[in-house]
Amino acid sequence: MTLGFGVVGTGAIGREHIQRITKVVSGAEIAAVTDVNQDAAKKAVEDFNLRASIYEDDTALLKDENVEAVLVTSWGPAHESTVLKAVEAGKFVFVEKPLATTAEGCMRIVEAEQKHGKRLVQVGFMRRYDSGYRQMKEAIDNNFIGEPLMIRCAHRNREVGESYTQDMAILDTLIHEIDTLHWLVGDDYKSIQVTYPKKTKNALEHLKDPQIVTLETKTGIIIHAEIFVNCQFGYDIQCEVIGEEGIVKLPEVATAQYRKDGVLGSGILQDWQSRFNDAFNNEFQDFIDAVRREGQPQGPSAWDGYIAAVTGDAGVKAQQSGQAEPIELPERPDFYQQKKQEEKV
Amino acid sequence: MTLGFGVVGTGAIGREHIQRITKVVSGAEIAAVTDVNQDAAKKAVEDFNLRASIYEDDTALLKDENVEAVLVTSWGPAHESTVLKAVEAGKFVFVEKPLATTAEGCMRIVEAEQKHGKRLVQVGFMRRYDSGYRQMKEAIDNNFIGEPLMIRCAHRNREVGESYTQDMAILDTLIHEIDTLHWLVGDDYKSIQVTYPKKTKNALEHLKDPQIVTLETKTGIIIHAEIFVNCQFGYDIQCEVIGEEGIVKLPEVATAQYRKDGVLGSGILQDWQSRFNDAFNNEFQDFIDAVRREGQPQGPSAWDGYIAAVTGDAGVKAQQSGQAEPIELPERPDFYQQKKQEEKV
Amino acid sequence: MTLGFGVVGTGAIGREHIQRITKVVSGAEIAAVTDVNQDAAKKAVEDFNLRASIYEDDTALLKDENVEAVLVTSWGPAHESTVLKAVEAGKFVFVEKPLATTAEGCMRIVEAEQKHGKRLVQVGFMRRYDSGYRQMKEAIDNNFIGEPLMIRCAHRNREVGESYTQDMAILDTLIHEIDTLHWLVGDDYKSIQVTYPKKTKNALEHLKDPQIVTLETKTGIIIHAEIFVNCQFGYDIQCEVIGEEGIVKLPEVATAQYRKDGVLGSGILQDWQSRFNDAFNNEFQDFIDAVRREGQPQGPSAWDGYIAAVTGDAGVKAQQSGQAEPIELPERPDFYQQKKQEEKV
Amino acid sequence: MTLGFGVVGTGAIGREHIQRITKVVSGAEIAAVTDVNQDAAKKAVEDFNLRASIYEDDTALLKDENVEAVLVTSWGPAHESTVLKAVEAGKFVFVEKPLATTAEGCMRIVEAEQKHGKRLVQVGFMRRYDSGYRQMKEAIDNNFIGEPLMIRCAHRNREVGESYTQDMAILDTLIHEIDTLHWLVGDDYKSIQVTYPKKTKNALEHLKDPQIVTLETKTGIIIHAEIFVNCQFGYDIQCEVIGEEGIVKLPEVATAQYRKDGVLGSGILQDWQSRFNDAFNNEFQDFIDAVRREGQPQGPSAWDGYIAAVTGDAGVKAQQSGQAEPIELPERPDFYQQKKQEEKV
Ligand SMILES: [Mg+2]
Ligand SMILES: [Mg+2]
Ligand SMILES: [Mg+2]
Ligand SMILES: [Mg+2]
C-alpha cells in the first residue's frame, strides 16, 4: 500500500524531499536511491535511517520492483534521460523543475507519456498547492470576478549571490509564475517581453535587477510580472487578477500583527522555504494520494513542463532582444486537457 | 452672516480653537476675547491678528452684541458660571469639556437651557465628528449589525507626565468614550466598574496604569474599555461593537503601507491632535453651520455633558471602591431627545 | 519504527484522527481499535482499510504489544479509566479533552504519571500548534512586548444547536482559551467570573449567549474572553495580548482578498475544522515525533488537563454565582515544569 | 485680508468650488462671477447668497479690484485666454485642468508668468493634497525606500457613459497620475506607451477598456498605470512605489471594518468626490494661504500644466500608434524648480 520512491539525486533538494516523504507526509517510503556521487547516496540512507537499496545509476534503480515512483532531483541536464527511462518502464515520476532543459526534450517526454497511454509524470511546480493560489483559482473558476483581463504579480527575493545569472531570472525565478498563471486563468501564452527599469545599486554588476516581464495570453490577458531578486526587505510573492466584475488577490502571509514603537506591523518571511513549505507538503501528499488512489498523478503535467520550457526559452530570448517574442505552442493534446480541478487543500 | 465668537480663555486650547476658527473653517470670526490673564488675551489678539475687542471678564464680553456665540475654553471650574451667564443672555455656547465640574452644575445648565426654550449649548466632544465613528454610527442606525450586545474599546496614550492623576483616567481620558459610546448605540449607562490589571513598569509611581472599565447600559450592553496611558507605542483608539448579526469596527488610521527590513508596516500616530484633527474641524464647522442655518447647535448637548458628569463621578467612585457603581440618570427630557443624526461628514 | 496506535473510541472524532494518522501525518499506524459499539470498531477498520486488531475493550487492547500509544477518543466519562490503565501499562496516551471529567480524576492521572516517572500523556489541546498562536508565544517569550498585562480574546461560532447547554460554553468552548492563554503567558489562573450581556435573539431559549468571561492570573494579568456561539457570521477566533512595550495579535486567517460590488473583503471561515486543520496535523505529527525521538510527548500535559478541569469547574460555578470564583491550583510540580518551547512549526 | 475670488465659469465644477470657498475653507470670498451663460452666473450668486458682482466676461471681471485671484472653471478651450489675461493683469489664478488645451498654449502661459516675474498660477491637480500621497512623498523624499525604480498604479472608475471617449482615458483620467507621479519621484517623463488587454464586456462599443499605460522617466523608472473605467466595483485609486530599499503604498481608504455573513470587509467608495473631498479642501486652503502669506501659490504650477499637456498629447498619440512615443520636454526652468515641499497637510 505504501508507495515506494526511488530517488535519483541526493543533493540538497533531494534530501529535503526525502525528509518530507519520510517525516512529514503519509503513504510513501524511500525504497531506493542513487546519485552520481555514491557517497552522497550512502550518506542520505544513513542520515535518514532509510531501508533503501543504493544503486549505481538510474537504470539499475528502475529495475527494482519496489520502486513504484521515481523522484528526479538530479541536476537539470540529467532530468530528461531519467524521466524517459522511467516512463518507458511504466513508473510514476515526480521530477523537479525543469522537466528537461530544452523544449524538444520536454516534447520527447510528452510523446513518450502519450504513447504509454496514461499520465505518469508530475513536475514540481508547487505553487498550485499553495492555499492562497487555490483560493484565487476557485474564485476565478467560479466566475466570481468574471473574465480575467489583467494580472499584476511580483516575485521578490531579499538578495541573490554571484552565481545567479541573468537568464535565471526567467528560468529559475519567473518559471514559477509561468506555470502558475496559465493554470490560474486557463489560458495559453502568446508572447513575452522583458523591460529593464533603473537598476538597483544592490544588485551585483553582472545582473540587471529588477526586470519587468510582460506576458500576453491567447485570449488577450496582459500580465505584468516584476522580478526583483535583490529587494532587500524579504521574500515576497504578490499576485492579483483583475477581471470584468472584480479583483482577486493573493492574501498576505498570516503573520502575527503587532503594535510597537510607532509601527502597526507584521513580519515578512525571508525565504521561499518558509513561504511555500505547506505547498510542498500538499504537493507531495497529493502526488502520493493520486498515484495510489487514481493510478495517475493529477498535478502539473509533462505538458505543463513543456509550456514552461517553451515560454522560458522565449523569455531568455526576450531578455536579449528587448522585443515581444512569440511563444509558439501547439494545441494542447486532449490527453493533457485540464479538468477544472476540485479543491483539495 | 459671519458668526461672531467671544472667546473666554486664551490658553493653549483656546488658541488652538482661535486658529481653527480663523484659519481653517468657514463662516465665523473672533469678535471678542477675555482671559483672567489679560496679557494672554492681548497676545492672542496680536498673534492671530484679530479684529477683536478685549474684555475684562466674561460678563463684559457677553454684553458685546458682536458676540453671538461664546467659546468657553477657560479652566474647568470656571465653565459653569460662564455658560449660565451666556445662556441667560441667549447666546450660543461652545464649551470645551467639562460642561461643569459637577453633575449639579451641569443640571443647572440643562435647566437654564430648557427654560430658555431652545438649544444653545454644544459640548466639545469631537469624536462624534470623526469619520470612522460616524461610519460605525451609520451602520448601527441602519441595523447592519442588528442589536448591539457588547463593545470593546481602548484608549491608549504613548505616555503621561507627573501631573496626570488617577481620576484623570476617567475624567480626561475615558470621558471621550463615555460620550461617544452611549451616542453610538443610543442607550444610557446603568453602572460602571474599574479593575486594575498588573501595572506597567512604565507608569509613574502614583498612577495605576492600565485600567479596565466595565460599563453596562440600561438595555444590557456590556462595554469593556481599556485605558492605557503609558502604552509606549503611540496614540491608539480602538472601538468595536459586536451585534446580533455582525460586528463593526473603527478603521485603523490610513497611513501609508510600506515593506522594509522584513516588516510589512504602517505608522501609528503619536498624539491625539493628529488623530482627531479632522474631527475638530468638522466639529467647529458643524457648530457654525448649524447655528447659522438652524438657529441651534446639533452636536453634543448640555444633557450629554450632564451624562458625562454623572458617569464620570460614578467612575471615580468606582476607581476607589472596586465595585460596580450605579449610574443614576433621570429620564432624558424630550427637549434633548436624540434624533437619528443624518450623516454630514 | 512506525508508532502503533490503539484507538479507544471510533466515533466521529476517533474516525477523524484515524484518517489523520493514516492519510496525512507521518510515522504512525493504527494497530488496534475498540469501541463500546463493536460494529463501529469493525466499520472503522473496513472504511479505512486498516490492518488493525479489533478488541472488546480497552483492557484487552492495552495488552496488544503492537499498541505503543493509545488514542483516547471515547466519550468523556470513560477517559479517566482508560488513561489510568494505559499509564499503568506504560503506554503513551493521546487523549482528547477532557483528560477526565473531574479535577480529582485528572489529579489521579497526574499522580499515576509521576509515579511512572516520565511523561506519557498528551491532552488534545491543538491551539498550541496553530501557527498564529506560536508566533504570539514566540514574541512573548522573546520579550518583544514586555510583560503581558491584559488579554482580549473572542471565541465565536456561527451557531449551535439544542444540545449545546450553558455549561458547554465553559467546558467545550472556553476550554480552548483556558488551555492556550496560561501557556501563552506562562502564568496560572487565580479567579474566573462570568457576566451576561444582552442576549442575542439568535440563541435558543435555554442558552445565555453571548457570555463574557473575566480571568485573572496570579501575577495580575486580566483576561476578557468573549464567548459568542450564535454570532451568525462565521467561526472566528481572536486573541490579543497587551504588554508593557507593545501588543501582539493573532493574525486574521489568510483568505484571498477581493474587490467586488463596493466591498473590499475576504472570506471568514465557517467552522473550526477548517480553522484548525493545520494545527491538528501539527499536533499529531509532534506527538508521534516526540514519542519516537524523545521517548515522551512534549505537548499539553496531564497537568494542563488538570488546570483545565479545575478552571472549568470554577467557570461553571461562576456562571451560576455571578461572582469571581477562586481557582485553586497547587504549585505546579517540577515534573511538569514548562520549558520555554522551541518553535517547531 | 480675505482673498477675493473672481469666478470665470459657474457650471457644475465652478459651483462646487464656490461652495468650497464660501462654506468650507477659510480666508476667501467670492467677489465677482462671470459665465458665458449670464443666467448661470446670476443663479450662482443667488443660490450661494454671494455679495459678488456679475460681469459680462472675464475681461470685465479682471478689472474689478476686489478680484485678487481668478478661479478658472470655464470649459477647457477657454482656459488659456482667461489665464493669459489674468497673468497680464498680475492676478493670481487657480485654473482647473487643463491649463490650456494645447502644449503651445500652456507654454504661452509659462512664458507670460516668467515675464511677470513670480508665480501667479496654480493648476487644479488635487492629488498632491491627498494625505496618502503626501505620506508617500514624504517617505520618498526622506529616502525611506531608497531610489525609486518602478511604480504600479491603477485608476478605476465604476463605469462611464457614452460621452466618455477613448482619448479621455488619457486626458481626463490618467492626467491625474501624470501630474502626481513625476511630482512624487521628482523626475521627468521620457516616453509613453499604451497597450490594450482583453476588453471588458461592460464597456460600451466605442471604448477600449481597460488600458495599460507604460511611462518611462528620464532616470529609468518604469511606471505601469492601469486605467479601467468600467471596473464595476467602485472608484479605486492604487499607487505603489518600489524602491531600492523598500516599497511604499497608498493606504486603502479608512472605511469601517465589519464582519457579517461570512465576510470580513469594508466599503469601497463609489466616486471621486468622496475619495478626494479632503484633498480638494486642502488644495484650496493651501492656495488661499500661500497667496495671502507668501504672495504666490506653491501648488502645481503652470510648468506642471505644461508637462501634463505634453505628456497627454504623447499619450493620445500612443493610444493610436501602439508604440512608445517620446515625451519631449525642455529643461525645467529655474523659475519652476521644485523645492522639496514641506508637509502641510
Ligand atoms: Mg517545486
Ligand atoms: Mg473636544
Ligand atoms: Mg483538540
Ligand atoms: Mg482638480
XYZ file of N, CA, C and O in Angstrom, chain A residues 156 232-234 236 238 252 257-268 270, chain B residues 156 232-234 236 238 252 257-268 270:
160
model
N 9.720 38.575 -5.502
C 10.833 39.322 -4.903
C 11.632 38.448 -3.943
O 11.062 37.807 -3.074
N 15.841 43.407 -0.875
C 16.331 43.739 0.470
C 15.379 43.419 1.611
O 15.818 43.084 2.708
N 14.089 43.586 1.399
C 13.198 43.529 2.582
C 12.673 42.129 2.886
O 12.134 41.907 3.963
N 12.818 41.179 1.960
C 12.332 39.833 2.270
C 11.919 39.074 1.037
O 12.172 39.510 -0.095
N 8.910 37.868 -1.126
C 7.566 38.439 -1.236
C 6.946 38.062 -2.568
O 7.472 38.414 -3.625
N 3.542 38.322 -4.823
C 2.278 39.037 -4.975
C 1.601 38.580 -6.254
O 2.275 38.324 -7.251
N -1.869 38.269 1.914
C -0.580 38.405 2.591
C -0.410 37.203 3.525
O -1.386 36.652 4.028
N 0.211 40.154 14.040
C 0.230 41.611 13.934
C 0.671 42.217 15.272
O 0.267 41.754 16.325
N 1.510 43.239 15.182
C 1.931 43.872 16.428
C 1.809 45.389 16.349
O 1.682 45.976 15.264
N 1.821 46.017 17.501
C 1.929 47.454 17.644
C 3.117 47.710 18.547
O 3.126 47.282 19.694
N 4.090 48.385 18.019
C 5.274 48.662 18.841
C 6.054 49.806 18.233
O 6.189 49.868 17.006
N 6.576 50.673 19.080
C 7.464 51.740 18.607
C 6.884 52.520 17.431
O 7.595 52.800 16.448
N 5.610 52.849 17.508
C 5.020 53.667 16.446
C 4.694 52.925 15.175
O 4.354 53.544 14.167
N 4.784 51.606 15.194
C 4.515 50.820 13.983
C 3.391 49.814 14.220
O 3.390 49.096 15.222
N 2.462 49.765 13.301
C 1.496 48.670 13.216
C 2.045 47.744 12.145
O 2.038 48.100 10.954
N 2.577 46.606 12.559
C 3.303 45.806 11.585
C 3.102 44.319 11.722
O 2.445 43.826 12.652
N 3.662 43.618 10.757
C 3.738 42.164 10.834
C 4.959 41.745 10.028
O 5.436 42.489 9.173
N 5.467 40.581 10.329
C 6.719 40.153 9.719
C 6.546 39.684 8.286
O 5.521 39.116 7.935
N 7.549 39.967 7.454
C 7.613 39.418 6.102
C 8.580 38.245 6.128
O 9.678 38.357 6.690
N 11.419 35.552 4.994
C 12.709 35.875 4.389
C 13.161 34.869 3.343
O 14.148 35.095 2.648
N -5.514 54.544 24.231
C -4.102 54.385 24.601
C -3.305 55.637 24.245
O -3.390 56.140 23.134
N 3.397 53.286 25.373
C 4.712 53.395 24.721
C 4.679 53.491 23.202
O 5.525 54.145 22.613
N 3.742 52.797 22.565
C 3.892 52.656 21.097
C 3.196 53.754 20.311
O 3.443 53.907 19.111
N 2.329 54.549 20.965
C 1.668 55.612 20.214
C 0.302 55.956 20.781
O -0.077 55.487 21.858
N -3.545 55.524 20.309
C -4.263 54.454 19.621
C -5.674 54.343 20.177
O -5.878 54.074 21.357
N -9.245 52.406 19.731
C -9.901 51.242 19.160
C -11.350 51.184 19.623
O -11.639 51.537 20.768
N -8.574 51.345 11.195
C -7.233 51.838 11.519
C -7.003 53.137 10.747
O -7.531 53.323 9.654
N 1.288 52.307 3.649
C 1.820 50.989 3.960
C 3.202 50.822 3.336
O 3.430 51.254 2.216
N 4.092 50.227 4.085
C 5.422 50.007 3.497
C 5.900 48.562 3.711
O 5.357 47.832 4.551
N 6.890 48.184 2.949
C 7.634 46.941 3.123
C 9.090 47.331 3.238
O 9.647 47.914 2.313
N 9.666 47.013 4.356
C 11.076 47.367 4.537
C 11.668 46.547 5.683
O 10.993 46.362 6.703
N 12.888 46.096 5.493
C 13.598 45.401 6.573
C 12.772 44.292 7.213
O 12.729 44.183 8.455
N 12.112 43.510 6.408
C 11.379 42.375 6.952
C 10.048 42.714 7.592
O 9.437 41.866 8.245
N 9.597 43.941 7.429
C 8.339 44.364 8.057
C 7.350 44.882 7.012
O 7.703 45.673 6.153
N 6.128 44.401 7.112
C 5.008 44.991 6.392
C 4.307 45.890 7.403
O 3.684 45.392 8.339
N 4.479 47.202 7.245
C 4.019 48.064 8.333
C 3.386 49.347 7.874
O 3.340 49.686 6.683
N 2.865 50.050 8.859
C 2.385 51.410 8.624
C 2.500 52.150 9.937
O 2.558 51.534 11.011
N 2.566 53.466 9.859
C 2.828 54.244 11.054
C 1.619 54.377 11.971
O 0.489 54.462 11.505
N 1.866 54.399 13.267
C 0.825 54.704 14.255
C 1.013 56.156 14.683
O 2.133 56.580 14.974
N 1.084 59.536 16.929
C 1.675 59.655 18.252
C 0.904 60.593 19.179
O 1.206 60.674 20.370
